[in-house]
Tab-separated table of C-alpha atoms in Angstrom:
chain	number	residue	atom	x	y	z
L	1	UNK	CA	22.640	20.987	-27.671
L	2	UNK	CA	21.223	17.417	-27.502
L	3	UNK	CA	17.565	16.974	-26.630
L	4	UNK	CA	16.696	16.066	-23.060
L	5	UNK	CA	14.407	13.083	-22.997
L	6	UNK	CA	12.935	10.718	-20.488
L	7	UNK	CA	13.644	7.260	-21.861
L	8	UNK	CA	11.335	4.234	-21.615
L	9	UNK	CA	12.869	2.891	-18.435
L	10	UNK	CA	11.851	6.041	-16.520
L	11	UNK	CA	8.092	5.582	-16.880
L	12	UNK	CA	8.077	3.975	-13.435
L	13	UNK	CA	9.954	6.869	-11.966
L	14	UNK	CA	7.681	9.416	-13.602
L	15	UNK	CA	4.591	7.840	-12.154
L	16	UNK	CA	5.948	7.002	-8.673
L	17	UNK	CA	7.345	10.588	-8.219
L	18	UNK	CA	4.171	12.141	-9.616
L	19	UNK	CA	6.343	14.224	-11.970
L	20	UNK	CA	4.437	17.307	-13.249
L	21	UNK	CA	3.761	16.833	-16.970
L	22	UNK	CA	2.724	19.091	-19.870
L	23	UNK	CA	0.308	17.240	-22.107
L	24	UNK	CA	0.586	18.936	-25.502
L	25	UNK	CA	-2.218	16.975	-27.085
L	26	UNK	CA	-5.498	18.662	-28.090
L	27	UNK	CA	-8.176	19.035	-25.368
L	28	UNK	CA	-10.344	16.299	-26.922
L	29	UNK	CA	-7.508	13.831	-26.596
L	30	UNK	CA	-6.709	14.949	-23.054
L	31	UNK	CA	-10.337	14.535	-21.996
L	32	UNK	CA	-10.250	10.826	-22.965
L	33	UNK	CA	-7.477	10.259	-20.443
L	34	UNK	CA	-4.033	11.532	-19.436
L	35	UNK	CA	-1.110	10.677	-17.195
L	36	UNK	CA	-1.473	11.515	-13.467
L	37	UNK	CA	-0.024	14.901	-12.802
L	38	UNK	CA	-0.523	16.115	-16.365
L	39	UNK	CA	-1.836	19.545	-17.299
L	40	UNK	CA	-3.222	20.175	-20.740
L	41	UNK	CA	-1.298	22.956	-22.484
L	42	UNK	CA	-1.925	21.988	-26.074
L	43	UNK	CA	0.054	22.870	-29.161
L	44	UNK	CA	-3.199	23.045	-31.109
L	45	UNK	CA	-6.882	23.465	-30.244
L	46	UNK	CA	-9.355	20.749	-31.229
L	47	UNK	CA	-10.395	22.744	-34.302
L	48	UNK	CA	-6.798	23.406	-35.427
L	49	UNK	CA	-5.888	19.737	-34.933
L	50	UNK	CA	-8.915	18.697	-37.052
L	51	UNK	CA	-7.883	21.038	-39.873
L	52	UNK	CA	-4.287	19.744	-39.792
L	53	UNK	CA	-5.552	16.139	-39.789
L	54	UNK	CA	-7.688	16.666	-42.877
L	55	UNK	CA	-4.830	18.418	-44.637
L	56	UNK	CA	-2.475	15.515	-43.782
L	57	UNK	CA	-4.982	13.019	-45.167
L	58	UNK	CA	-5.549	14.918	-48.407
L	59	UNK	CA	-2.185	16.602	-49.099
L	60	UNK	CA	0.479	14.827	-47.030
L	61	UNK	CA	2.783	15.592	-44.111
L	62	UNK	CA	4.616	18.606	-45.467
L	63	UNK	CA	1.380	20.461	-46.241
L	64	UNK	CA	-0.003	19.568	-42.798
L	65	UNK	CA	3.063	20.845	-41.057
L	66	UNK	CA	2.927	24.082	-43.051
L	67	UNK	CA	-0.758	24.520	-42.172
L	68	UNK	CA	0.035	23.904	-38.500
L	69	UNK	CA	2.639	26.650	-38.476
L	70	UNK	CA	0.179	28.939	-40.233
L	71	UNK	CA	-2.526	28.309	-37.632
L	72	UNK	CA	-0.199	28.621	-34.632
L	73	UNK	CA	1.747	31.791	-35.230
L	74	UNK	CA	2.082	35.317	-34.030
L	75	UNK	CA	0.324	36.182	-30.774
L	76	UNK	CA	-1.276	32.701	-30.550
L	77	UNK	CA	2.130	31.046	-30.727
L	78	UNK	CA	3.571	33.370	-28.163
L	79	UNK	CA	0.734	32.793	-25.706
L	80	UNK	CA	1.151	29.058	-25.902
L	81	UNK	CA	4.910	29.232	-25.497
L	82	UNK	CA	4.474	31.514	-22.453
L	83	UNK	CA	2.127	28.988	-20.867
L	84	UNK	CA	4.781	26.265	-21.328
L	85	UNK	CA	7.544	28.486	-20.024
L	86	UNK	CA	5.490	29.387	-16.933
L	87	UNK	CA	4.796	25.723	-16.228
L	88	UNK	CA	8.420	24.734	-16.808
L	89	UNK	CA	9.737	27.383	-14.434
L	90	UNK	CA	7.194	26.471	-11.797
L	91	UNK	CA	8.003	22.718	-12.221
L	92	UNK	CA	11.662	22.428	-13.278
L	93	UNK	CA	11.559	18.731	-12.452
L	94	UNK	CA	8.767	18.112	-15.001
L	95	UNK	CA	8.562	16.923	-18.612
L	96	UNK	CA	6.326	17.219	-21.639
L	97	UNK	CA	4.702	14.697	-23.947
L	98	UNK	CA	2.317	14.335	-26.886
L	99	UNK	CA	0.641	11.254	-28.187
L	100	UNK	CA	3.617	9.318	-29.549
L	101	UNK	CA	6.423	11.519	-28.305
L	102	UNK	CA	6.991	12.745	-31.845
L	103	UNK	CA	6.411	15.907	-33.773
L	104	UNK	CA	4.121	17.862	-31.443
L	105	UNK	CA	6.233	17.418	-28.345
L	106	UNK	CA	9.405	18.006	-30.397
L	107	UNK	CA	8.022	21.271	-31.666
L	108	UNK	CA	7.019	22.346	-28.129
L	109	UNK	CA	10.502	21.371	-26.871
L	110	UNK	CA	12.109	23.373	-29.674
L	111	UNK	CA	10.037	26.439	-29.058
L	112	UNK	CA	10.783	26.250	-25.380
L	113	UNK	CA	14.523	25.985	-26.134
L	114	UNK	CA	14.255	29.088	-28.317
L	115	UNK	CA	12.579	30.853	-25.383
L	116	UNK	CA	15.582	29.929	-23.185
L	117	UNK	CA	14.098	26.925	-21.386
L	118	UNK	CA	15.464	23.361	-21.619
L	119	UNK	CA	12.724	20.869	-20.897
L	120	UNK	CA	12.705	17.116	-21.382
L	121	UNK	CA	10.059	15.233	-23.320
L	122	UNK	CA	8.878	11.723	-22.773
L	123	UNK	CA	10.010	9.271	-25.486
L	124	UNK	CA	7.027	7.389	-26.765
L	125	UNK	CA	4.612	9.920	-25.359
L	126	UNK	CA	1.237	9.095	-23.968
L	127	UNK	CA	0.867	5.941	-26.045
L	128	UNK	CA	3.969	4.303	-24.576
L	129	UNK	CA	3.216	5.455	-21.024
L	130	UNK	CA	-0.306	4.081	-21.383
L	131	UNK	CA	1.045	0.764	-22.565
L	132	UNK	CA	3.326	0.696	-19.509
L	133	UNK	CA	0.307	1.353	-17.271
L	134	UNK	CA	-1.669	-1.505	-18.804
L	135	UNK	CA	1.328	-3.822	-18.339
L	136	UNK	CA	1.672	-2.840	-14.700
L	137	UNK	CA	-2.037	-3.396	-14.043
L	138	UNK	CA	-1.597	-6.936	-15.371
L	139	UNK	CA	1.645	-7.730	-13.603
L	140	UNK	CA	0.899	-6.155	-10.222
L	141	UNK	CA	-2.575	-7.642	-10.013
L	142	UNK	CA	-0.739	-10.980	-9.814
L	143	UNK	CA	2.335	-9.959	-7.815
L	144	UNK	CA	0.616	-8.154	-4.955
L	145	UNK	CA	-1.072	-10.035	-2.157
L	146	UNK	CA	-4.616	-8.902	-1.557
L	147	UNK	CA	-7.067	-8.959	1.319
L	148	UNK	CA	-10.696	-8.067	0.539
L	149	UNK	CA	-12.739	-6.087	2.995
L	150	UNK	CA	-16.410	-7.015	2.765
L	151	UNK	CA	-19.462	-5.804	4.685
L	152	UNK	CA	-23.065	-4.778	4.310
L	153	UNK	CA	-23.831	-1.561	2.487
L	154	UNK	CA	-23.341	1.310	4.959
L	155	UNK	CA	-20.750	-0.511	7.088
L	156	UNK	CA	-18.265	2.266	6.460
L	157	UNK	CA	-15.733	0.026	4.699
L	158	UNK	CA	-14.214	2.968	2.825
L	159	UNK	CA	-13.622	4.790	6.071
L	160	UNK	CA	-11.580	1.851	7.340
L	161	UNK	CA	-9.772	1.566	4.015
L	162	UNK	CA	-8.684	5.204	4.222
L	163	UNK	CA	-7.335	4.719	7.723
L	164	UNK	CA	-4.654	2.237	6.532
L	165	UNK	CA	-1.515	2.902	4.592
L	166	UNK	CA	-1.528	-0.564	3.017
L	167	UNK	CA	-4.869	-0.070	1.236
L	168	UNK	CA	-6.174	1.217	-2.059
L	169	UNK	CA	-9.400	3.177	-2.153
L	170	UNK	CA	-10.950	1.933	-5.401
L	171	UNK	CA	-14.079	4.039	-4.886
L	172	UNK	CA	-11.989	7.120	-4.318
L	173	UNK	CA	-10.088	6.513	-7.548
L	174	UNK	CA	-13.381	5.942	-9.378
L	175	UNK	CA	-14.919	8.983	-7.632
L	176	UNK	CA	-18.012	6.971	-6.767
L	177	UNK	CA	-19.486	5.688	-3.570
L	178	UNK	CA	-20.096	2.230	-5.008
L	179	UNK	CA	-23.874	1.789	-4.821
L	180	UNK	CA	-26.677	2.800	-7.184
L	181	UNK	CA	-26.799	6.014	-5.143
L	182	UNK	CA	-23.072	6.557	-5.209
L	183	UNK	CA	-22.374	9.116	-7.906
L	184	UNK	CA	-20.776	12.453	-7.066
L	185	UNK	CA	-21.849	15.755	-8.584
L	186	UNK	CA	-18.726	16.207	-10.645
L	187	UNK	CA	-18.962	12.766	-12.207
L	188	UNK	CA	-16.368	10.043	-12.673
L	189	UNK	CA	-12.977	10.152	-14.337
L	190	UNK	CA	-12.592	8.549	-17.743
L	191	UNK	CA	-11.862	4.835	-17.765
L	192	UNK	CA	-8.316	5.628	-18.900
L	193	UNK	CA	-7.771	8.073	-16.048
L	194	UNK	CA	-9.218	5.615	-13.536
L	195	UNK	CA	-6.808	2.852	-14.751
L	196	UNK	CA	-3.869	5.221	-14.800
L	197	UNK	CA	-4.357	6.327	-11.211
L	198	UNK	CA	-5.068	2.771	-10.125
L	199	UNK	CA	-1.768	1.655	-11.689
L	200	UNK	CA	0.094	4.360	-9.760
L	201	UNK	CA	-1.569	3.330	-6.511
L	202	UNK	CA	-0.547	-0.283	-7.142
L	203	UNK	CA	3.006	0.697	-8.022
L	204	UNK	CA	3.302	2.676	-4.779
L	205	UNK	CA	2.088	-0.284	-2.749
L	206	UNK	CA	4.469	-2.639	-4.541
L	207	UNK	CA	7.435	-0.344	-3.952
L	208	UNK	CA	6.781	0.305	-0.278
L	209	UNK	CA	9.664	-0.330	2.043
L	210	UNK	CA	7.675	-3.162	3.668
L	211	UNK	CA	5.887	-5.402	1.224
L	212	UNK	CA	2.721	-6.799	2.721
L	213	UNK	CA	-0.875	-7.596	1.727
L	214	UNK	CA	-2.862	-4.735	0.304
L	215	UNK	CA	-6.420	-4.131	1.465
L	216	UNK	CA	-9.140	-3.580	-1.127
L	217	UNK	CA	-12.867	-3.023	-0.640
L	218	UNK	CA	-15.070	-5.726	-2.010
L	219	UNK	CA	-16.362	-4.390	-5.266
L	220	UNK	CA	-18.316	-5.689	-8.239
L	221	UNK	CA	-16.978	-5.533	-11.771
L	222	UNK	CA	-18.209	-1.913	-12.099
L	223	UNK	CA	-17.793	1.018	-9.708
L	224	UNK	CA	-20.402	3.267	-11.116
L	225	UNK	CA	-19.447	3.209	-14.772
L	226	UNK	CA	-15.810	2.512	-14.315
L	227	UNK	CA	-14.664	-1.069	-14.846
L	228	UNK	CA	-12.064	-2.865	-12.788
L	229	UNK	CA	-9.270	-4.438	-14.883
L	230	UNK	CA	-10.090	-8.090	-15.538
L	231	UNK	CA	-6.810	-9.384	-14.015
L	232	UNK	CA	-7.388	-7.468	-10.810
L	233	UNK	CA	-10.997	-8.604	-10.662
L	234	UNK	CA	-9.839	-12.216	-10.953
L	235	UNK	CA	-7.187	-11.743	-8.281
L	236	UNK	CA	-9.785	-10.214	-5.959
L	237	UNK	CA	-12.025	-13.263	-6.566
L	238	UNK	CA	-9.275	-15.492	-5.225
L	239	UNK	CA	-8.189	-13.353	-2.314
L	240	UNK	CA	-8.987	-13.958	1.365
L	241	UNK	CA	-11.977	-12.027	2.749
L	242	UNK	CA	-12.473	-10.137	5.981
L	243	UNK	CA	-16.050	-9.055	6.771
L	244	UNK	CA	-17.219	-6.066	8.790
L	245	UNK	CA	-20.331	-6.806	10.867
L	246	UNK	CA	-22.108	-3.551	11.676
L	247	UNK	CA	-25.622	-3.219	13.182
L	248	UNK	CA	-28.349	-2.032	10.831
L	249	UNK	CA	-29.034	1.281	12.665
L	250	UNK	CA	-25.329	2.166	12.538
L	251	UNK	CA	-25.386	1.515	8.774
L	252	UNK	CA	-28.494	3.654	8.431
L	253	UNK	CA	-26.664	6.456	10.256
L	254	UNK	CA	-23.609	6.155	8.038
L	255	UNK	CA	-25.671	6.049	4.842
L	256	UNK	CA	-27.674	9.034	6.033
L	257	UNK	CA	-24.549	11.078	6.557
L	258	UNK	CA	-22.913	9.925	3.313
L	259	UNK	CA	-25.864	9.857	0.909
L	260	UNK	CA	-28.009	12.636	2.308
L	261	UNK	CA	-26.022	15.181	4.263
L	262	UNK	CA	-22.751	14.952	2.337
L	263	UNK	CA	-24.358	14.524	-1.041
L	264	UNK	CA	-26.680	17.554	-0.470
L	265	UNK	CA	-23.625	19.574	0.633
L	266	UNK	CA	-21.822	18.677	-2.615
L	267	UNK	CA	-24.735	19.651	-4.766
L	268	UNK	CA	-25.278	22.957	-3.028
L	269	UNK	CA	-21.596	23.841	-3.164
L	270	UNK	CA	-21.721	23.525	-6.952
L	271	UNK	CA	-25.190	24.848	-7.751
L	272	UNK	CA	-26.274	26.972	-4.795
L	273	UNK	CA	-28.920	26.285	-2.151
L	274	UNK	CA	-32.127	25.920	-4.157
L	275	UNK	CA	-30.797	24.619	-7.467
L	276	UNK	CA	-28.507	22.311	-5.514
L	277	UNK	CA	-31.420	20.898	-3.506
L	278	UNK	CA	-33.403	20.338	-6.707
L	279	UNK	CA	-30.476	18.519	-8.322
L	280	UNK	CA	-29.921	16.452	-5.151
L	281	UNK	CA	-33.637	15.474	-5.164
L	282	UNK	CA	-33.554	14.427	-8.807
L	283	UNK	CA	-30.391	12.461	-8.230
L	284	UNK	CA	-31.926	10.454	-5.394
L	285	UNK	CA	-35.138	9.775	-7.353
L	286	UNK	CA	-33.123	8.777	-10.468
L	287	UNK	CA	-30.966	6.500	-8.416
L	288	UNK	CA	-33.922	4.724	-6.922
L	289	UNK	CA	-35.448	4.439	-10.407
L	290	UNK	CA	-32.298	2.667	-11.691
L	291	UNK	CA	-32.923	-0.275	-9.332
L	292	UNK	CA	-36.716	-0.461	-9.783
L	293	UNK	CA	-36.543	-3.782	-11.694
L	294	UNK	CA	-34.589	-5.486	-8.934
L	295	UNK	CA	-36.897	-4.044	-6.288
L	296	UNK	CA	-40.055	-5.085	-8.070
L	297	UNK	CA	-43.010	-2.834	-8.809
L	298	UNK	CA	-44.714	-2.736	-5.403
L	299	UNK	CA	-41.576	-2.286	-3.362
L	300	UNK	CA	-40.262	0.385	-5.729
L	301	UNK	CA	-43.564	2.308	-5.555
L	302	UNK	CA	-43.567	2.155	-1.740
L	303	UNK	CA	-39.947	3.323	-1.446
L	304	UNK	CA	-40.553	6.110	-4.002
L	305	UNK	CA	-43.441	7.426	-1.939
L	306	UNK	CA	-41.356	7.410	1.251
L	307	UNK	CA	-38.477	9.164	-0.513
L	308	UNK	CA	-40.801	11.780	-2.070
L	309	UNK	CA	-42.340	12.511	1.363
L	310	UNK	CA	-38.865	12.832	2.918
L	311	UNK	CA	-37.855	15.279	0.187
L	312	UNK	CA	-41.002	17.362	0.690
L	313	UNK	CA	-40.431	17.612	4.417
L	314	UNK	CA	-36.744	18.232	3.945
L	315	UNK	CA	-37.481	21.058	1.491
L	316	UNK	CA	-40.266	22.542	3.618
L	317	UNK	CA	-38.726	22.352	7.078
L	318	UNK	CA	-35.062	21.765	6.522
L	319	UNK	CA	-35.300	18.529	8.524
L	320	UNK	CA	-33.723	15.610	6.617
L	321	UNK	CA	-34.455	12.908	9.229
L	322	UNK	CA	-37.300	11.223	7.304
L	323	UNK	CA	-34.680	9.972	4.784
L	324	UNK	CA	-33.676	7.425	7.374
L	325	UNK	CA	-36.986	5.564	6.734
L	326	UNK	CA	-36.376	4.765	3.048
L	327	UNK	CA	-32.657	4.167	3.659
L	328	UNK	CA	-33.521	1.606	6.374
L	329	UNK	CA	-35.939	-0.233	4.124
L	330	UNK	CA	-33.617	-0.203	1.189
L	331	UNK	CA	-30.747	-1.612	3.239
L	332	UNK	CA	-32.792	-4.240	5.011
L	333	UNK	CA	-34.952	-5.442	2.112
L	334	UNK	CA	-32.736	-4.919	-0.901
L	335	UNK	CA	-29.028	-4.495	-0.176
L	336	UNK	CA	-28.760	-6.941	2.755
L	337	UNK	CA	-30.238	-9.934	0.950
L	338	UNK	CA	-28.093	-9.228	-2.075
L	339	UNK	CA	-24.992	-9.048	0.151
L	340	UNK	CA	-25.800	-12.303	1.936
L	341	UNK	CA	-26.254	-14.088	-1.386
L	342	UNK	CA	-22.899	-12.781	-2.595
L	343	UNK	CA	-21.145	-13.755	0.616
L	344	UNK	CA	-22.547	-17.296	0.356
L	345	UNK	CA	-20.222	-17.769	-2.589
L	346	UNK	CA	-17.172	-16.484	-0.677
L	347	UNK	CA	-17.463	-18.554	2.525
L	348	UNK	CA	-14.447	-20.709	1.595
L	349	UNK	CA	-12.258	-17.544	1.464
L	350	UNK	CA	-13.548	-15.994	4.697
L	351	UNK	CA	-10.702	-15.606	7.218
L	352	UNK	CA	-12.326	-13.266	9.780
L	353	UNK	CA	-15.664	-11.674	10.709
L	354	UNK	CA	-16.079	-9.036	13.349
L	355	UNK	CA	-17.006	-5.543	14.480
L	356	UNK	CA	-15.088	-2.571	13.125
L	357	UNK	CA	-12.807	-2.619	16.162
L	358	UNK	CA	-12.244	-6.367	15.941
L	359	UNK	CA	-11.522	-6.162	12.206
L	360	UNK	CA	-9.024	-3.332	12.836
L	361	UNK	CA	-7.252	-5.423	15.486
L	362	UNK	CA	-7.211	-8.441	13.204
L	363	UNK	CA	-5.757	-6.444	10.334
L	364	UNK	CA	-3.126	-4.891	12.615
L	365	UNK	CA	-2.018	-8.336	13.800
L	366	UNK	CA	-2.165	-9.874	10.358
L	367	UNK	CA	-0.038	-7.143	8.685
L	368	UNK	CA	2.435	-6.892	11.512
L	369	UNK	CA	3.270	-10.533	10.992
L	370	UNK	CA	3.981	-10.179	7.297
């Protein structure tokens, strides 16, 4: 029976349909980045792969293949086949891949066939799909029309982004809130995973029934530690800008909910009440420390004292309200001047300024005319 394969022209379809995928690479390879929708069910563990790699280097392909079969046999082999069978039966529309779409995925496909399951593999594997992703990031950064949503820190730009179907939440894809205080407990995806998911989001916007401008939040080159593709960054630097104008106290409230209440909830869900609070406290202090040079010594020391007092009261009484004090000062004296400076270089691209309601109305009118 001929092999079932997904040819090169189907990469777009695989990504747009979020086809479930078996990634047969070793865990260390998977951790560096994988295709969206992929589950790591490896042919070999990291240690087994390393042994086979050394054997291949020293003794050649035939010896390496023989060693691989020696390492993955008996009960180990059956367990791995059963995991693939279970996945394939749960996801009959799926496919499998390895790094280049070669020997590892072919072996997995053959063993599945011997177990009575026909399952396609992706020609070219992860390497070819990754190349397709990089090409799409380049092409779609230029083909899509963008509108950039700007606003002071705490203006709830991401909330507005997520209310619109013609928007891409860059911070959501990067799993980061965007500021020095923006990390999540579980950390960020790898750069490869971030780019892969971004490419899928761009493909979906490009293939919408109605093509219209796509809204992006104004971001710097880095979102946490994840870097925006250069071509997209350049396209964003040319795009028209819409700015949210939100009063300081509203921004303090939003930041308080986002960076204090929600962040503490995340920490305690993962680590429990006390250990979670301790981790949350260290995270805030570390975040403030990261911007100490920009703050200057005196301002940093003053803010650190306010933050430490807020944490002591919070820990002792359960009342988090004192956090508003250091948040207000940080917004007013640090983030706001930085934002105004950045916006002074974008005045020629500004097409609208207004309150959240006014911006929403403007965007509704703008997109309905496209």
